Short mmCIF file of C-alpha atoms in Angstrom, two decimals:
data_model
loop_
_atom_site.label_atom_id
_atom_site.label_comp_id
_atom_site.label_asym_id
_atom_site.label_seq_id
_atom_site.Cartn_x
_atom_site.Cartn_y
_atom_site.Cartn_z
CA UNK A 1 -75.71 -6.46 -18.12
CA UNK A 2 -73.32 -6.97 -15.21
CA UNK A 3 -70.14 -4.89 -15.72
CA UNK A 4 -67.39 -7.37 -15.61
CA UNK A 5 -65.31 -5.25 -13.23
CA UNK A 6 -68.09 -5.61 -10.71
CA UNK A 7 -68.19 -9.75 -11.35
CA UNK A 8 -65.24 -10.05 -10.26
CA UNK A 9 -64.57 -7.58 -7.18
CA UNK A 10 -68.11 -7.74 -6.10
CA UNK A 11 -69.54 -4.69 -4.43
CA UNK A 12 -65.65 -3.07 -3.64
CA UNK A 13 -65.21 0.21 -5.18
CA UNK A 14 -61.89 0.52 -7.23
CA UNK A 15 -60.40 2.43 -4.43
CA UNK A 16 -60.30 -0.22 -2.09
CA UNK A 17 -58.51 -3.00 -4.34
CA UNK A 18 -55.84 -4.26 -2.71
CA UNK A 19 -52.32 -2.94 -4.06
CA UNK A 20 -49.15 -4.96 -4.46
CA UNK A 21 -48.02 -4.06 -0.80
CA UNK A 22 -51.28 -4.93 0.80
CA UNK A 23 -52.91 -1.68 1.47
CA UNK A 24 -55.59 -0.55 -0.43
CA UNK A 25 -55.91 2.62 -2.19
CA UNK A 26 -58.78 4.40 0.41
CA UNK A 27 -56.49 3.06 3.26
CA UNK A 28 -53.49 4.90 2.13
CA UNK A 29 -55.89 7.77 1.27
CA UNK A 30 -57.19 7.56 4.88
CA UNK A 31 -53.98 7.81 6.53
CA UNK A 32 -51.80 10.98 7.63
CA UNK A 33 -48.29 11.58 5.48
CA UNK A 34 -46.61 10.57 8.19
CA UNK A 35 -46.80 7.05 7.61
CA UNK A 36 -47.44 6.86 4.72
CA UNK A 37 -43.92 8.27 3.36
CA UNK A 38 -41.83 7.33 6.00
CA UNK A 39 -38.46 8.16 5.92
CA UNK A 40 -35.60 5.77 5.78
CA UNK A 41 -33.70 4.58 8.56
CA UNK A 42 -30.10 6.02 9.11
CA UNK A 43 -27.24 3.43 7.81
CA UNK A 44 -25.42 2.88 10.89
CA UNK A 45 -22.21 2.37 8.94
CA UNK A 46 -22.66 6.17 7.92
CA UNK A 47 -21.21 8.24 10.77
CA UNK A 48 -21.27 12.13 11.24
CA UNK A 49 -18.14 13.67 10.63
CA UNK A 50 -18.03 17.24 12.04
CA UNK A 51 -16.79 20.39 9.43
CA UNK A 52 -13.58 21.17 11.65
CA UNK A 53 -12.55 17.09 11.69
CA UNK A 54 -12.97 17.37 8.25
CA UNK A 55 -10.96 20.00 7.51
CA UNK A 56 -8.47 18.67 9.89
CA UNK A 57 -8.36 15.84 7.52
CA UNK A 58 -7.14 17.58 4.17
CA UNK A 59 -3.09 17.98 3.82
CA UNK A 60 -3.47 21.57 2.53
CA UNK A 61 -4.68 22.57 5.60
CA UNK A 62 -1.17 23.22 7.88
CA UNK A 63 0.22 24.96 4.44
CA UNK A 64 -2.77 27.44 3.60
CA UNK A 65 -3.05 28.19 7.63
CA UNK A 66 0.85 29.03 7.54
CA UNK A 67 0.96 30.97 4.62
CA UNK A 68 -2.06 33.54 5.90
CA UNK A 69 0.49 33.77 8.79
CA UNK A 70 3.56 34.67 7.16
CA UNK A 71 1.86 36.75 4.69
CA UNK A 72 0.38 38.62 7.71
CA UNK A 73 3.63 38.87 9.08
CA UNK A 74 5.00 40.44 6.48
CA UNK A 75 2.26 42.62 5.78
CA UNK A 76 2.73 44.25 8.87
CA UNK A 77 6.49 44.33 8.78
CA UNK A 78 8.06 45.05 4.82
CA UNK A 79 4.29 46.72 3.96
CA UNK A 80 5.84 49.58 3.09
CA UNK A 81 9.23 48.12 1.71
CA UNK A 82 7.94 47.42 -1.83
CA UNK A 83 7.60 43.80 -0.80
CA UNK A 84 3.91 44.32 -2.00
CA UNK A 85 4.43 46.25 -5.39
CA UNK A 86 4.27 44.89 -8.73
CA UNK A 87 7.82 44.12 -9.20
CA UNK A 88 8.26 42.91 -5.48
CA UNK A 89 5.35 40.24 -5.85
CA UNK A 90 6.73 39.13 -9.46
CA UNK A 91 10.60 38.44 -7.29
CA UNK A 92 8.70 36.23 -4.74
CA UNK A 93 6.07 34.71 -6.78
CA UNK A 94 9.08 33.33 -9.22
CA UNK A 95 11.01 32.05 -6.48
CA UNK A 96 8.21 30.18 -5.35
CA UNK A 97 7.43 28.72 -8.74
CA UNK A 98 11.13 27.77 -8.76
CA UNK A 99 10.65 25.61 -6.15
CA UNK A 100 6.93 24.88 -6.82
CA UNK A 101 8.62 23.24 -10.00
CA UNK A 102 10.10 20.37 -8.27
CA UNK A 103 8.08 20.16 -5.18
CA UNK A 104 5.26 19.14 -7.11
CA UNK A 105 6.88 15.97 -8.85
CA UNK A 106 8.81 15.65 -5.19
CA UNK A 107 5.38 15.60 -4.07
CA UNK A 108 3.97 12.84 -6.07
CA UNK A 109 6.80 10.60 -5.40
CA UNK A 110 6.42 10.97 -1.51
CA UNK A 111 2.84 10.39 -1.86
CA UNK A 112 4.03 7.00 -3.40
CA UNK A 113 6.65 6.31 -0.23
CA UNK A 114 9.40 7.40 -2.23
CA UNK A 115 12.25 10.02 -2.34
CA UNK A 116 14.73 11.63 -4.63
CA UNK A 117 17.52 13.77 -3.41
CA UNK A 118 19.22 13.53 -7.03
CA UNK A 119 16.43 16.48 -7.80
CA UNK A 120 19.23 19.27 -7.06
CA UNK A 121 22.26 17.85 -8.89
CA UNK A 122 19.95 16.88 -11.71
CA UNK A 123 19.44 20.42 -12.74
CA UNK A 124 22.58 21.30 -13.02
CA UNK A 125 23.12 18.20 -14.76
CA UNK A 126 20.64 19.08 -17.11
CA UNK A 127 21.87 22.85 -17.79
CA UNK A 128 24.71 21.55 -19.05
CA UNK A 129 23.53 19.28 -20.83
CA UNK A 130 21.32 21.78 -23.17
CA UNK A 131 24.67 24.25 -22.98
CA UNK A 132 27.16 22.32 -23.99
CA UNK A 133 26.11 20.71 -27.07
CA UNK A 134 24.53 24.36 -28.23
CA UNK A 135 27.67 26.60 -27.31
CA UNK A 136 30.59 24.03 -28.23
CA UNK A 137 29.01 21.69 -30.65
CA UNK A 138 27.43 23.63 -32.77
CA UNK A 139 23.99 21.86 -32.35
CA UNK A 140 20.32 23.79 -32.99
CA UNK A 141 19.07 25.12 -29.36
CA UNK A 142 15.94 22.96 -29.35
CA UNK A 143 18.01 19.87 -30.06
CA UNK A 144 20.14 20.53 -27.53
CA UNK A 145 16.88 21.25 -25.03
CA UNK A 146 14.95 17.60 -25.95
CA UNK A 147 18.86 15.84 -25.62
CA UNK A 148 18.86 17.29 -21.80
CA UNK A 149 15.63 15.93 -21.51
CA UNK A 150 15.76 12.55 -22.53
CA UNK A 151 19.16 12.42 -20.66
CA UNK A 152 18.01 13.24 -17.28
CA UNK A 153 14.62 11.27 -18.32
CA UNK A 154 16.30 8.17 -18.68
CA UNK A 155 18.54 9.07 -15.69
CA UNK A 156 15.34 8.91 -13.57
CA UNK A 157 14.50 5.99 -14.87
CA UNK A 158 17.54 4.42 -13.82
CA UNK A 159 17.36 5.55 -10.76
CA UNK A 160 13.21 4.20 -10.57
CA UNK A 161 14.56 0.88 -11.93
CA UNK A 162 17.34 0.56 -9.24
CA UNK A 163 14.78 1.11 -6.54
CA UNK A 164 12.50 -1.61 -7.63
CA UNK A 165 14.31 -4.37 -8.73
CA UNK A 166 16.91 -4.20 -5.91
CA UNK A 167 14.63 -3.06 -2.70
CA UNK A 168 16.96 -0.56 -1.86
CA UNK A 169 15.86 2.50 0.26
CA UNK A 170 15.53 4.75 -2.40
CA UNK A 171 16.89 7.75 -0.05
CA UNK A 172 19.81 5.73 -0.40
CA UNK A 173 19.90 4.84 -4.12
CA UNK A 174 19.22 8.53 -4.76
CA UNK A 175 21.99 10.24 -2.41
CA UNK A 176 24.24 8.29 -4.49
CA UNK A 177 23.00 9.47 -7.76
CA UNK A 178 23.25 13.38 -5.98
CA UNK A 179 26.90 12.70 -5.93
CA UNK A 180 27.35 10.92 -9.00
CA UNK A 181 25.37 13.68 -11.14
CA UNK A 182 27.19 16.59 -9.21
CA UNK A 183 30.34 14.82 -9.97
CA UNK A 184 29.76 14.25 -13.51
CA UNK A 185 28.73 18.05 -14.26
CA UNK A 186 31.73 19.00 -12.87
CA UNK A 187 33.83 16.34 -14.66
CA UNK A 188 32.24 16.89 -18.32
CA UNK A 189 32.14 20.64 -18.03
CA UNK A 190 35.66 20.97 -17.02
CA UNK A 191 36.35 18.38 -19.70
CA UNK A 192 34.70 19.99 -22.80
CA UNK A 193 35.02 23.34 -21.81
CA UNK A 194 38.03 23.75 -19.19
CA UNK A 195 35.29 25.79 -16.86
CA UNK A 196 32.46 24.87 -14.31
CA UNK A 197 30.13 27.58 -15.79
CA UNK A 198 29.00 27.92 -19.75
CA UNK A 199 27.40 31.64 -20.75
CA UNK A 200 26.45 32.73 -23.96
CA UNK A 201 23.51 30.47 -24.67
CA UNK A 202 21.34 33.55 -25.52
CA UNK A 203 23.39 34.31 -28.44
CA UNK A 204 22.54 30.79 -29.97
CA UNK A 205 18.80 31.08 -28.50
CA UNK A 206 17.50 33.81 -30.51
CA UNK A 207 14.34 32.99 -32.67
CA UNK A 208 14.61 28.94 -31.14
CA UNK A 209 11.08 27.60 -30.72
CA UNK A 210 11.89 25.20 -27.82
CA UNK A 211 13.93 27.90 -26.08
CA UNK A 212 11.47 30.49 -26.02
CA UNK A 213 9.21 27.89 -24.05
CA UNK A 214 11.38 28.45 -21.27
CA UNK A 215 12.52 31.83 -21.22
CA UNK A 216 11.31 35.24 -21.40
CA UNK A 217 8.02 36.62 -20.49
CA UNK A 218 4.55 36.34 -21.62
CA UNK A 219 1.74 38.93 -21.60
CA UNK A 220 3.92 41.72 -21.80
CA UNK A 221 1.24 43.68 -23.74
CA UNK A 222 -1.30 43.44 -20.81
CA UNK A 223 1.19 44.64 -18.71
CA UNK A 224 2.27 47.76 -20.94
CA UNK A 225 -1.24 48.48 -20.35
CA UNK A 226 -1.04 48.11 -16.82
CA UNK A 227 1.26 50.76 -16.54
CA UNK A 228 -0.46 53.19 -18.97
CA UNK A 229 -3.18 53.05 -16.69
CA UNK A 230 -1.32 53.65 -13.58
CA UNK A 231 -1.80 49.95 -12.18
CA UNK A 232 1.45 49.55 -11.78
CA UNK A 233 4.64 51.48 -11.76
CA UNK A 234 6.58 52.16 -14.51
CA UNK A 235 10.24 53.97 -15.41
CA UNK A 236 10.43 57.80 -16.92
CA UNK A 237 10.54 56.45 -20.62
CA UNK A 238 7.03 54.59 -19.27
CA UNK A 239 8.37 51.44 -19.95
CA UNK A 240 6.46 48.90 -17.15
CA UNK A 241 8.40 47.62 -14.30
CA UNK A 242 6.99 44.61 -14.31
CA UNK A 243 7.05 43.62 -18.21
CA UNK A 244 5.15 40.10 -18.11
CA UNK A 245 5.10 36.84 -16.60
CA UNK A 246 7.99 34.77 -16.31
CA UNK A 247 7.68 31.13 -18.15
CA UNK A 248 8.80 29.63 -14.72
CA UNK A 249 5.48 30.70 -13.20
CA UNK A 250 3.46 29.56 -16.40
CA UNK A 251 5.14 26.11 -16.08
CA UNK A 252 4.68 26.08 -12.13
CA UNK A 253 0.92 27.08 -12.64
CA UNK A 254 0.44 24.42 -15.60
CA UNK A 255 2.33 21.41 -14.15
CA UNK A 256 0.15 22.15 -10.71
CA UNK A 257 -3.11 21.95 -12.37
CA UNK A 258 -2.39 19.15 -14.42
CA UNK A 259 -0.30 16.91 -11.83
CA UNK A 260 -3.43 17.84 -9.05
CA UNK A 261 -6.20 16.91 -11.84
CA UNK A 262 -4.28 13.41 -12.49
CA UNK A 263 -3.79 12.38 -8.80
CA UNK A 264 -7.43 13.36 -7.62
CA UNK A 265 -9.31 12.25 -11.01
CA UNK A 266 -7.54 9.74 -12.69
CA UNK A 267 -7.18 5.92 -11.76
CA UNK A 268 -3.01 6.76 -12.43
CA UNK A 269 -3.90 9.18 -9.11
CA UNK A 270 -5.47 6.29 -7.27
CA UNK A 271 -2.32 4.46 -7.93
CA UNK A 272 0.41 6.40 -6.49
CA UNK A 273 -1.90 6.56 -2.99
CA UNK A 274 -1.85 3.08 -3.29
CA UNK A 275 1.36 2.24 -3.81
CA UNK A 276 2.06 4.86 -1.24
CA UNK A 277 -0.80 3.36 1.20
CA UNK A 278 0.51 -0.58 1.11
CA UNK A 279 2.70 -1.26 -2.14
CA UNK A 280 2.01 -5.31 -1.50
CA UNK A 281 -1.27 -5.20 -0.91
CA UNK A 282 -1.62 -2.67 -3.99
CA UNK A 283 0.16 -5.24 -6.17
CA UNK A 284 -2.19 -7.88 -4.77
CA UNK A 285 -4.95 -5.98 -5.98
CA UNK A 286 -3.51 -4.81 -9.57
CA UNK A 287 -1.87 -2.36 -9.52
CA UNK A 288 1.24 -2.04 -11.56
CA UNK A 289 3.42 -0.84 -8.36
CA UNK A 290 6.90 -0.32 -10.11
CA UNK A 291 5.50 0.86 -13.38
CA UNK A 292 3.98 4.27 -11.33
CA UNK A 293 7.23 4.24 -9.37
CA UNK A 294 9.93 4.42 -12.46
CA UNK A 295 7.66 7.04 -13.80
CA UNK A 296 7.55 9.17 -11.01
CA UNK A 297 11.36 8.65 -10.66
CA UNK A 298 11.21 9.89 -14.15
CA UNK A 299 8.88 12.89 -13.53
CA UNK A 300 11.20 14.25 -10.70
CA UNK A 301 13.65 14.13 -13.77
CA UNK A 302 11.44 16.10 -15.79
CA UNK A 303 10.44 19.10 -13.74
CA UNK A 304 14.24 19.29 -12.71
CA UNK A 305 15.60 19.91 -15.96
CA UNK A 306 12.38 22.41 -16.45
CA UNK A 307 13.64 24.01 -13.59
CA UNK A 308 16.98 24.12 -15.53
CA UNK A 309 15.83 25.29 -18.67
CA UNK A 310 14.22 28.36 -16.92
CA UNK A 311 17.11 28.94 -15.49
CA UNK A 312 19.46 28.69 -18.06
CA UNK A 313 17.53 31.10 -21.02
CA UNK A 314 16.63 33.91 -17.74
CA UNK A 315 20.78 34.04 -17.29
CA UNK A 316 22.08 32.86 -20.09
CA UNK A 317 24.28 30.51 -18.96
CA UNK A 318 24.59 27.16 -16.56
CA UNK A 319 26.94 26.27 -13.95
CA UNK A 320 28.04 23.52 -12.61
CA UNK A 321 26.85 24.28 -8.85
CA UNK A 322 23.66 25.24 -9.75
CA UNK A 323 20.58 23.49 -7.90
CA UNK A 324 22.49 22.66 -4.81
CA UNK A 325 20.31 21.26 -1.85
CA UNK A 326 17.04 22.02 -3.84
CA UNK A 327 15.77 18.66 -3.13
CA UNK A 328 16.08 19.25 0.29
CA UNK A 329 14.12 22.85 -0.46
CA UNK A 330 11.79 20.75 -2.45
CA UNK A 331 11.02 18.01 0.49
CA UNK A 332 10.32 20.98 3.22
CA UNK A 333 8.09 22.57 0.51
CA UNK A 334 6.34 18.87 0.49
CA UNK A 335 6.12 18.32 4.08
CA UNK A 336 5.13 21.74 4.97
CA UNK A 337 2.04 20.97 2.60
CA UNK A 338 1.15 17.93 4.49
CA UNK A 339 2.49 15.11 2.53
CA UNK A 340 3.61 12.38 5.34
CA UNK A 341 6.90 11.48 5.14
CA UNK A 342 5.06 7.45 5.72
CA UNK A 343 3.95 8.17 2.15
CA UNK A 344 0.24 7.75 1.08
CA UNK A 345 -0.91 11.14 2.46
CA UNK A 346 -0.62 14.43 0.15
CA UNK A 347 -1.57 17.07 -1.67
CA UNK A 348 -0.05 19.02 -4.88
CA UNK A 349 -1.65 22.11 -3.81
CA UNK A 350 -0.50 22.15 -0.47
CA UNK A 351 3.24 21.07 -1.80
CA UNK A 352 2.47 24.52 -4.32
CA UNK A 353 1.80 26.49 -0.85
CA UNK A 354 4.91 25.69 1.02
CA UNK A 355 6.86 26.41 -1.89
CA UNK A 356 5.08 29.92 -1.79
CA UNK A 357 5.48 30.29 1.89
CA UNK A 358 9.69 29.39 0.46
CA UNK A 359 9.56 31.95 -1.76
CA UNK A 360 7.57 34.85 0.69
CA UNK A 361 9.85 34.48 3.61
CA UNK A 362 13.22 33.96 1.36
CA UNK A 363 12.27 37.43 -0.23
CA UNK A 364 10.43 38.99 2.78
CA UNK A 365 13.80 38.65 5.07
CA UNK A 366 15.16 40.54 2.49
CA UNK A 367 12.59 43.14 2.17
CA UNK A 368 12.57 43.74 5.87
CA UNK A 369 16.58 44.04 6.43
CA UNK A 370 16.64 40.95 8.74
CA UNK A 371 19.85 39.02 8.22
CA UNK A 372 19.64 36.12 6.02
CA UNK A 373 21.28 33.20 8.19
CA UNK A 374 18.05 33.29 10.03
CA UNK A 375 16.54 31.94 6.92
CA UNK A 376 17.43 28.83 7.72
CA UNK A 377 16.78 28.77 11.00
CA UNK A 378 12.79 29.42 9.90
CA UNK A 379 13.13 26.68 7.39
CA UNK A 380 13.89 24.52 10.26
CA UNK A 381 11.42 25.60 12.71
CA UNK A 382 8.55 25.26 9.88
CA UNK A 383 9.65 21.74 8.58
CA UNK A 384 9.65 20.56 12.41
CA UNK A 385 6.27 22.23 13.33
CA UNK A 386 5.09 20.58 9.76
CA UNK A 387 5.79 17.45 10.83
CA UNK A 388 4.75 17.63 14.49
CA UNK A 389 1.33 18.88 12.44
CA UNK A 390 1.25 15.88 10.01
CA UNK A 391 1.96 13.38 12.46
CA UNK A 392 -1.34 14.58 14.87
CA UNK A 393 -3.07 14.27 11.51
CA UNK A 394 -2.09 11.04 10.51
CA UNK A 395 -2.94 9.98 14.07
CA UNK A 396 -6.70 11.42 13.56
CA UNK A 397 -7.00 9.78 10.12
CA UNK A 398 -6.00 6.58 11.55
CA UNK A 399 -8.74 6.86 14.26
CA UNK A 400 -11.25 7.34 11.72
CA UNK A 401 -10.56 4.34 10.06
CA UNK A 402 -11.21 2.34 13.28
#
């Protein structure tokens, strides 16, 4: 009986029935690798970007280069100052988280083509505003705490609202809220108190749940241990130097990782470099422009009275001039980490390292005996080398595009 396979393909062997692409099994079998898996062509919209272009390309760059440098620098000068002991790295570590507070929210709002110089005034707007009511009024410390915040909250949201609804420069809608805010904590203060600085807030803190968010130290047992094992140094009684962590570095550290996570990872993140990028044609395409912009108005507010908070349960008190030109602290911090000043362009983590090269130098002229008006004049020099940097950057991003 004729098998049916062979009926119907006649005398070809199974190996040379034609596949779907038209070569036959024995064919394919015949020929070298070579051609038979051939690789694909190269997409010539794909172009080869080399490692150092690359690199040139993140914002953190200009920031992480300048802090090896100072912290070189200072190696080799204040070594041997304490500069680099356990309590001398806790002094400029906290001033850098300080500022690290408010440069990162400063830093979102730039990235989004805005600006806030009501950052400084707000906190110490916001210290008085948890003193007050706790010292004079009588209220519970945590009330007092979540009363600053939704004050200075719904300040920024004023001040968000103003911005988009009017069109006003918001450099200029925001110097006028540093004036009114200074004013007004001078005003109230004076008014409810007869004085332009409130102490004795610990004595009402004590045992507070809200308040012990802010202030006072954590992992003081790690560091107890630290010093029983000759880590670090302690006093004669062996009590540690250093005797934990301030909260002002814990809410630096937290607010960094969270704020980075939601502007590289979440769609919220893709807004604000829109809106930064082209707000009209980010509104053409969806995206709910003034929305991010009130709420980053009213994040600056947030991390401001933080920053007061901190400050407030480490003393013990708040004054009325406390926080003066932080925001324009805060915007070198920003620019020195490569945000453009164009907006659209930035990084959290390189706002976070020009707040530490802030807090290094501040404390490192101090360490090495070098008068302290030339603080200033190295604040200046960085902030105009940052933005001689940023501007050859943006220039190299926008030939990349084209």
């Amino acid at each position: 009986m004729t098998n049916p396979t062979q009926s119907i393909q006649g005398s070809r062997s199974m190996d040379e029935v034609p596949k779907a692409d038209g070569v036959t099994k024995a064919d394919s079998a015949r020929k070298p690798d070579s051609m038979v898996n051939v690789a694909p062509a190269a997409d010539e919209r794909v172009r080869k970007v080399s490692a150092w272009k690359r690199m040139l390309h993140r914002p953190e760059l200009g920031a992480l280069s300048g802090a090896v440098l100072v912290f070189v620098f200072f190696f080799l000068t204040a070594g041997d100052s304490g500069m680099f002991a356990s309590d001398g790295i806790m002094n400029w570590t906290t001033v850098s988280a300080q500022l690290g507070l408010i440069a990162i929210s400063a830093c979102l709002l730039m990235i989004a083509g805005e600006f806030d110089l009501s950052i400084g005034s707000m906190i110490g707007f916001a210290g008085m505003m948890m003193t007050i009511p706790a010292v004079y009024w009588g209220w519970p410390v945590w009330l007092a705490i979540l009363f600053a915040f939704t004050g200075a909250m719904f300040i920024g949201y004023l001040i968000g609202y103003i911005v988009v609804k009017t069109g006003l420069p918001s450099f200029i809608v925001s110097l006028a809220f540093l004036f009114i805010l200074r004013g007004l904590t001078i005003a109230l203060s004076i008014l409810f108190t007869n004085r332009t600085i409130v102490s004795g807030v610990n004595n009402y803190s004590e045992g507070d749940w809200l308040a012990a968010a802010f202030g006072g130290t954590i992992g003081n047992g790690f560091f107890v241990w630290l010093a029983d094992m000759g880590i670090i140094s302690s006093y004669n009684d062996g009590t540690p130097i250093v005797t934990g962590v301030p909260m002002v570095i814990v809410w630096c550290f937290l607010l960094a990782v969270i704020s980075s996570w939601v502007l590289l990872r979440t769609k919220y993140g893709n807004w604000i470099f829109a809106t930064g990028g082209d707000s009209k044609a980010a509104r053409n395409v969806g995206v709910p422009v003034d929305k991010v912009k009130i709420s980053l108005f009213m994040f600056t507010a947030f991390t401001a009275t933080v920053y007061a908070a901190c400050q407030v349960f480490e003393f013990g008190s708040a004054s009325a001039d406390r926080g003066v030109l932080k925001e324009f602290e805060a915007i070198i911090a920003v620019v020195i980490g490569g945000a453009l000043l164009t907006g659209g362009y930035g990084s959290v983590i390189g706002a976070c390292l020009g707040a530490l090269i802030f807090g290094v130098v501040q404390m490192g002229i101090f360490f090495t005996g070098i008068d302290s008006d030339w603080f200033r004049v190295f604040l200046g020099s960085m902030l105009l080398i940052a933005v001689l940097f940023n501007n050859y950057i943006r220039k190299k991003v926008t030939e990349a595009k084209h």
